Short mmCIF file of C-alpha atoms in Angstrom, two decimals:
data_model
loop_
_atom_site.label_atom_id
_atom_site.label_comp_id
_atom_site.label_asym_id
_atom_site.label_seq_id
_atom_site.Cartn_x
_atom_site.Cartn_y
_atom_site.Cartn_z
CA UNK B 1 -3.70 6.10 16.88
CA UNK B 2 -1.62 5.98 20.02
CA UNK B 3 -4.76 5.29 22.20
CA UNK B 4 -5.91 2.50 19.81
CA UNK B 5 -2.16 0.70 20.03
CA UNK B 6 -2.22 1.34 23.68
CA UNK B 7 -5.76 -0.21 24.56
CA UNK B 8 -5.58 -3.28 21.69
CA UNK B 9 -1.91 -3.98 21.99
CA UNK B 10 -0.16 -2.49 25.07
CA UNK B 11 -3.06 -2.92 28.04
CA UNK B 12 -4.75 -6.00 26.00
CA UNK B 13 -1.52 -7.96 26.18
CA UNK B 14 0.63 -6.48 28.98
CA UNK B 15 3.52 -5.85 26.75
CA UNK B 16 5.79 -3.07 28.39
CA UNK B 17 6.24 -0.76 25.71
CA UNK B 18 6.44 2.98 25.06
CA UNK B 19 4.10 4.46 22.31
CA UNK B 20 5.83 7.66 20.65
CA UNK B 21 4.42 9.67 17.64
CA UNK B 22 6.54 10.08 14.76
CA UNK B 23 5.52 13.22 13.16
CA UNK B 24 4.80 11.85 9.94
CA UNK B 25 6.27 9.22 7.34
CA UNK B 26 9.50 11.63 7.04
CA UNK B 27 10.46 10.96 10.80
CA UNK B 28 10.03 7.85 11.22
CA UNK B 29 13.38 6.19 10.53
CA UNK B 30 14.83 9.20 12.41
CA UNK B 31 12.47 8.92 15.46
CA UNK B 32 12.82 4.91 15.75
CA UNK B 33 16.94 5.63 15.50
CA UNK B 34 17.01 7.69 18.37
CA UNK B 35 14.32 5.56 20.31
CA UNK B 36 17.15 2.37 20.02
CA UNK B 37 20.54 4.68 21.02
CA UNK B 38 19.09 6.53 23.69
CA UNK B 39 20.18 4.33 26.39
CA UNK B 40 22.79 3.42 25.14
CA UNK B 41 25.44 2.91 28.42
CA UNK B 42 29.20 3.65 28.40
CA UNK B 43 31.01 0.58 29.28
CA UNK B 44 34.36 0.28 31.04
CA UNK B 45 36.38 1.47 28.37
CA UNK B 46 34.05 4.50 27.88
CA UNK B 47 32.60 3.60 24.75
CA UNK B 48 28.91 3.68 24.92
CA UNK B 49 27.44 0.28 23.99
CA UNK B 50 24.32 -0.19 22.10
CA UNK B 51 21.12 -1.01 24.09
CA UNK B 52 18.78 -4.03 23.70
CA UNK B 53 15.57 -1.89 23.05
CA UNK B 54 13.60 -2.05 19.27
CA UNK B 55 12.13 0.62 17.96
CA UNK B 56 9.00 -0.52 15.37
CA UNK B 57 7.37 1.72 13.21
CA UNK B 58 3.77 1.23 11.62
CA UNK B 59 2.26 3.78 9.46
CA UNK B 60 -0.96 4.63 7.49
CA UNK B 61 -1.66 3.17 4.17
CA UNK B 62 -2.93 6.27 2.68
CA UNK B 63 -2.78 5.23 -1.05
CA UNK B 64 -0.03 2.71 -1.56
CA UNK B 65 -0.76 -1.02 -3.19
CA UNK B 66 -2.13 -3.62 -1.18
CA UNK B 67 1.04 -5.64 -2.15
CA UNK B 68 3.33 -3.23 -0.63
CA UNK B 69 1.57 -2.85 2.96
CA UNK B 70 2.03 -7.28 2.85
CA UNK B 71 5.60 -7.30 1.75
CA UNK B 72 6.52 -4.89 5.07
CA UNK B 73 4.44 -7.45 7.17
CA UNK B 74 7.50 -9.75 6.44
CA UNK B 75 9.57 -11.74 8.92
CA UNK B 76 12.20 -9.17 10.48
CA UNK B 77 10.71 -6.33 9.64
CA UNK B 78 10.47 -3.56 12.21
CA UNK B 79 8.65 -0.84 9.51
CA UNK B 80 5.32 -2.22 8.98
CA UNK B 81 1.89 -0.49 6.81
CA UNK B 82 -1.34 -0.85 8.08
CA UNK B 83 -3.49 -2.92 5.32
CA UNK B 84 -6.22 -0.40 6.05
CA UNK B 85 -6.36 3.59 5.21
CA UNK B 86 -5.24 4.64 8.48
CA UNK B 87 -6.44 4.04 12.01
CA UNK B 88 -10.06 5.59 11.84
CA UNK B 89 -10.79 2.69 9.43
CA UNK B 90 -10.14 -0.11 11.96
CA UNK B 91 -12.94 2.02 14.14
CA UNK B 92 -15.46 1.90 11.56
CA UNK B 93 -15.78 -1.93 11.67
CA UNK B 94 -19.64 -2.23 11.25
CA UNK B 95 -19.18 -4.12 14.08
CA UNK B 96 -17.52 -1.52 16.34
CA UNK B 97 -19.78 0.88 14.74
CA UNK B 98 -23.43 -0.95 16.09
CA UNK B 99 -21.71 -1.56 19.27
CA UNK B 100 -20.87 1.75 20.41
CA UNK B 101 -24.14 2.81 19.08
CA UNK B 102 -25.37 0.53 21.63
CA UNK B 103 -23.38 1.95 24.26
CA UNK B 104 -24.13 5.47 23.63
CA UNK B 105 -28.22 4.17 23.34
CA UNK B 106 -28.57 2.99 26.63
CA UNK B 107 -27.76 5.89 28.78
CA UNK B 108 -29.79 8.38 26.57
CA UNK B 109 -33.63 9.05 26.55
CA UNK B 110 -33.15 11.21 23.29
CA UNK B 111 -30.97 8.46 21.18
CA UNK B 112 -32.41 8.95 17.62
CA UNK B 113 -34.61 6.28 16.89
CA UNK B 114 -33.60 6.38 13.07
CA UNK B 115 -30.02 4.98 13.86
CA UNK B 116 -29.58 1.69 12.81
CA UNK B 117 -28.71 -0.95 15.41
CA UNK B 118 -27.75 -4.00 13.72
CA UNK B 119 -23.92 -4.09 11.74
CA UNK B 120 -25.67 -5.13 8.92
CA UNK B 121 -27.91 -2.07 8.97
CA UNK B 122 -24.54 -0.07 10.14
CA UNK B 123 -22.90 -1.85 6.96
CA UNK B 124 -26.00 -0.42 4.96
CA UNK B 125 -25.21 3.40 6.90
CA UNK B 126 -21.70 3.41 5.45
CA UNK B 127 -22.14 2.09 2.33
CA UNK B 128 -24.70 5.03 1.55
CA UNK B 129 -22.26 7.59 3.26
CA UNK B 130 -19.23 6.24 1.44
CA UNK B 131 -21.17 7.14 -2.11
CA UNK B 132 -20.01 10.82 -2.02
CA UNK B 133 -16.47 10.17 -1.22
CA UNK B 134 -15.81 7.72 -4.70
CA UNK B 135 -14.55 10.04 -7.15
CA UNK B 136 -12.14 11.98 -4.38
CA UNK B 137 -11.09 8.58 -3.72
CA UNK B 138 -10.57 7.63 -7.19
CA UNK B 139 -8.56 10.99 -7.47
CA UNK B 140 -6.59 10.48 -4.86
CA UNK B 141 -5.50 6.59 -6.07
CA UNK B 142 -4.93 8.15 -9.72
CA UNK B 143 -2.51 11.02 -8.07
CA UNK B 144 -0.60 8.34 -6.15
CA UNK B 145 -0.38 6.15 -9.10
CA UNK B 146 1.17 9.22 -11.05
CA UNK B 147 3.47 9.92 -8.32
CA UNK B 148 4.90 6.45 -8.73
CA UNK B 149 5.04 7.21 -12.14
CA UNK B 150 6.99 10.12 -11.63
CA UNK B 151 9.49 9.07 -8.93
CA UNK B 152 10.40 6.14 -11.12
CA UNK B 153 11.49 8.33 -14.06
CA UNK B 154 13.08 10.46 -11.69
CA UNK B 155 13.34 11.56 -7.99
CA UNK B 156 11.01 14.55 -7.85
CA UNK B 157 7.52 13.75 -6.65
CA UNK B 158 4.00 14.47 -7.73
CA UNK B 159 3.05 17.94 -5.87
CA UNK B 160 0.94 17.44 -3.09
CA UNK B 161 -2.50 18.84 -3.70
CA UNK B 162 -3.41 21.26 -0.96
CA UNK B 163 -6.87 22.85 -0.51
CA UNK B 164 -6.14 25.72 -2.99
CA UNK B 165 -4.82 23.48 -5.60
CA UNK B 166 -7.86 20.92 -4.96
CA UNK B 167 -10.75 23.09 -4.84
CA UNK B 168 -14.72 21.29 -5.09
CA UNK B 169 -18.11 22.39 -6.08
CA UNK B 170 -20.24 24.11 -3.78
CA UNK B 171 -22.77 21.40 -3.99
CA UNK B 172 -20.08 18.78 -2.65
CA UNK B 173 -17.47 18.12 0.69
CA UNK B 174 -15.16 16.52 -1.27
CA UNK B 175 -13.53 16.94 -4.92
CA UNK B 176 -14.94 15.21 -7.88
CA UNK B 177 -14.00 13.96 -10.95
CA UNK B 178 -13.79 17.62 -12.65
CA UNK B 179 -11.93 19.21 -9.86
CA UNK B 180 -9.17 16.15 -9.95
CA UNK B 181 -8.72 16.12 -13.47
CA UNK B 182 -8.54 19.59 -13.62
CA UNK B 183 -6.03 19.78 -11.18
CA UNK B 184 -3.68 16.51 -12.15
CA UNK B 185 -3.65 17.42 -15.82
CA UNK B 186 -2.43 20.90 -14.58
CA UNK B 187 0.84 19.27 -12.35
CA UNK B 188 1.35 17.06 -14.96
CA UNK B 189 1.48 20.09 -18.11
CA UNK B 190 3.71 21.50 -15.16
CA UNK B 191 6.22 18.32 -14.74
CA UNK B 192 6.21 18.19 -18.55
CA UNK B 193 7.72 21.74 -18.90
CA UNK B 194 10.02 21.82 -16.46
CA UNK B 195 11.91 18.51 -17.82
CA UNK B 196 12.79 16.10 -20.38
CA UNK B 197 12.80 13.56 -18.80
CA UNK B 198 8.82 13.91 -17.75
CA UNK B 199 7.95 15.02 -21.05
CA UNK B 200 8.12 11.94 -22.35
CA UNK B 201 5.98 9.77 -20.28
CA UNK B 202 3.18 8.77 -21.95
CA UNK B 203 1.43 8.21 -18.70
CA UNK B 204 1.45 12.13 -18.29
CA UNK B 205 -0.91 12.95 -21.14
CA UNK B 206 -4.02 14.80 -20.55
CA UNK B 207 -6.47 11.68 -22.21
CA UNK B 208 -4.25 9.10 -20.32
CA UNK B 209 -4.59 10.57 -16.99
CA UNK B 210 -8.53 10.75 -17.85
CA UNK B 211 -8.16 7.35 -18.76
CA UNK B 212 -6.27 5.65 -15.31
CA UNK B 213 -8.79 7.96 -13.22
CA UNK B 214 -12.09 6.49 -14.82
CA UNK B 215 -10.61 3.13 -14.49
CA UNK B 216 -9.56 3.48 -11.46
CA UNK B 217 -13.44 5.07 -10.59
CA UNK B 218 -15.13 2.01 -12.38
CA UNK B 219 -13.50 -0.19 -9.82
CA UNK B 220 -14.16 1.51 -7.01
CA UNK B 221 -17.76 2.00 -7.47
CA UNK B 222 -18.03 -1.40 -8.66
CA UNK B 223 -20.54 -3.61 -6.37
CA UNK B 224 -17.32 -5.94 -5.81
CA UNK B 225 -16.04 -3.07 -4.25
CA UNK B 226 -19.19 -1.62 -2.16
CA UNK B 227 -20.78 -5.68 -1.50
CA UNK B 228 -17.09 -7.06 -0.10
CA UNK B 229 -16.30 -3.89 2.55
CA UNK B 230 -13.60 -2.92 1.08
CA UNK B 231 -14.24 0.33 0.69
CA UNK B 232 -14.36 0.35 4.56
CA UNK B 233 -10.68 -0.71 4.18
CA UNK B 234 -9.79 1.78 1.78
CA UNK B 235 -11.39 4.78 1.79
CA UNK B 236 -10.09 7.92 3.88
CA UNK B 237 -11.29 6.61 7.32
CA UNK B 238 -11.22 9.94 8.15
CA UNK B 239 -14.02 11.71 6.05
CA UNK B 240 -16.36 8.53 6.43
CA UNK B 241 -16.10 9.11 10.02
CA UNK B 242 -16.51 12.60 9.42
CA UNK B 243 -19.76 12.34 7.61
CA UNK B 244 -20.96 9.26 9.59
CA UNK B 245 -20.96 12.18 12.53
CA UNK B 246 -22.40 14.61 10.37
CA UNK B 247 -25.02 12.34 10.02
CA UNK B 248 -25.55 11.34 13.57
CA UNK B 249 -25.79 15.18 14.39
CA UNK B 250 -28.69 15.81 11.89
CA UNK B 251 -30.71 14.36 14.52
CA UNK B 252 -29.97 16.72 16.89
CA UNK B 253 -27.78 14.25 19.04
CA UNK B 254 -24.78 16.39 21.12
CA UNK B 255 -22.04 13.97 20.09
CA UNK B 256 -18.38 15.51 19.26
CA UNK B 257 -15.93 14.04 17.12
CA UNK B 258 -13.83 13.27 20.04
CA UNK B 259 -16.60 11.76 22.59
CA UNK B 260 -17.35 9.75 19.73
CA UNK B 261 -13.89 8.36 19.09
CA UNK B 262 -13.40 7.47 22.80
CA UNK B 263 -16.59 5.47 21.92
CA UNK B 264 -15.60 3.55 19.41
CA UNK B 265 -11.94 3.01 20.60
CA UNK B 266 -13.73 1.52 23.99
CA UNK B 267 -15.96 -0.49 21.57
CA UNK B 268 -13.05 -2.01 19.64
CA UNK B 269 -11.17 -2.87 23.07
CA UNK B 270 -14.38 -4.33 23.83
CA UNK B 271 -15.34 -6.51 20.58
CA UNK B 272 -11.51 -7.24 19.57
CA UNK B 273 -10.35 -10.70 20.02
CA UNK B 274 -7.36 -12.28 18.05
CA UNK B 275 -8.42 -13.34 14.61
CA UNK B 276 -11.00 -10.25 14.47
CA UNK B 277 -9.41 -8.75 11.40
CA UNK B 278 -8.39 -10.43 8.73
CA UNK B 279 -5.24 -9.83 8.75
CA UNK B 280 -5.04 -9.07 12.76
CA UNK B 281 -2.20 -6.64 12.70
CA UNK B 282 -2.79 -5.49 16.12
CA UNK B 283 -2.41 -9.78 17.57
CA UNK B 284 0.25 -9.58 15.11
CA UNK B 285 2.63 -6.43 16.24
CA UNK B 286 2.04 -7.51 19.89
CA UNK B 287 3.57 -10.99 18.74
CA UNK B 288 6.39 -9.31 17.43
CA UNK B 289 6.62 -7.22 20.58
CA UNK B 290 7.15 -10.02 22.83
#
């Protein structure tokens, strides 16, 4: 993430600024706190005096509402959302994709000839990757959505899955809809017993949470979904990278995960132009940063 800000807002628009990871959501009013006080200088009197540097924060989407990733794009707001997953998403721009393809073609006698070279054929690539990845997705939207549920009735949150809560069938990388019901009825039986006050949300019953995770899956595997790119957008930009490399390496290609970043990061700096995304947030923080 650092080297994307660096190379698309930083370099790209000369802006003298200091990149710093936070350490996760947690830290980040902490981290931009200590950013704005650290020079602080003592004046005459001895009192230290505050200094003029701003501290912004911008973190992943993960799984919140669109809504709430525009409402922190607001005028004089320093804590802004990305409207995509995370970063990896803004790399997978079929776009970005087909041009670092191209990059990585022209040097190599043994570039697979079954890679597609177009973004529309790219476009085609992810869309066929993305197909395993629905119902995690749709698990993952109906666990946020109950963790909203939850931290409105009260201020406990939703436990966090890990990878021996969430387990998945041998036959797939990521959890389906058996493993995520399974496990989100199970935390929600769990919240139920341990107080009143979840006990009584409706929203916590076993055929409700079925119910908000195949809605939630209908729309995500709708062709609204697949046809506009959203899914792109939305999905864990992570693991579509992850299996867009797997499939790369099936042809035998030597390509690591990080060799193929630094591709597509040098792609973006090369493709990006203001207006490129819709919304630009990168055009946009450095117009805030000035």
């Amino acid at each position: 993430e650092l080297r994307v800000l660096d190379r698309l807002v930083g370099q790209r628009f000369g802006l003298n600024v200091i990149l710093v990871p936070a350490g996760g959501d947690s830290s980040l009013r902490s981290v931009a706190s200590w950013l704005e006080d650290r020079d602080r200088k003592a004046g005459a009197d001895g009192k230290l005096r505050p200094s003029n540097d701003r501290a912004y924060c911008i973190q992943d989407r993960n799984y919140r509402p669109l809504t709430e990733c525009e409402q922190s794009w607001q005028r004089g707001s320093k804590r802004f959302i990305w409207h995509r997953h995370e970063i990896e998403n803004y790399l997978l721009d079929p776009r970005v994709v087909a041009d670092a393809f191209a990059s990585l073609r022209a040097p190599a006698s043994d570039w697979p000839a079954a890679l597609p070279g177009s973004a529309s054929d790219v476009e085609r690539l992810l869309r066929q990757l993305a197909q395993p990845l629905l119902e995690d997705h749709a698990g993952w939207l109906t666990y946020a959505q109950l963790d909203r549920v939850k931290q409105r009735a009260g201020s406990a949150r939703f436990a966090y899955p890990t990878g021996n809560d969430l387990k998945h069938a041998s036959s797939s990388r990521w959890p389906r809809r058996a493993e995520w019901l399974d496990y989100l009825e199970k935390e929600a039986q769990r919240a139920r017993a341990a107080s009143l006050v979840f006990a009584g949300l409706p929203e916590f019953e076993n055929a409700a949470i079925a119910a908000e995770y195949d809605r939630l899956l209908a729309e995500v595997t709708s062709e609204d979904f697949l046809a506009s790119g959203r899914y792109v957008a939305e999905l864990s930009g992570h693991d579509l990278l992850s299996a867009l490399l797997q499939y790369i390496n099936q042809y035998s290609f030597p390509l690591s995960i990080a060799d193929f970043e630094s591709e597509l990061i040098a792609s973006l700096s090369r493709q990006h132009t203001p207006g490129f995304f819709a919304p630009d947030e990168f055009s946009e923080l450095a117009r805030r940063l000035v």
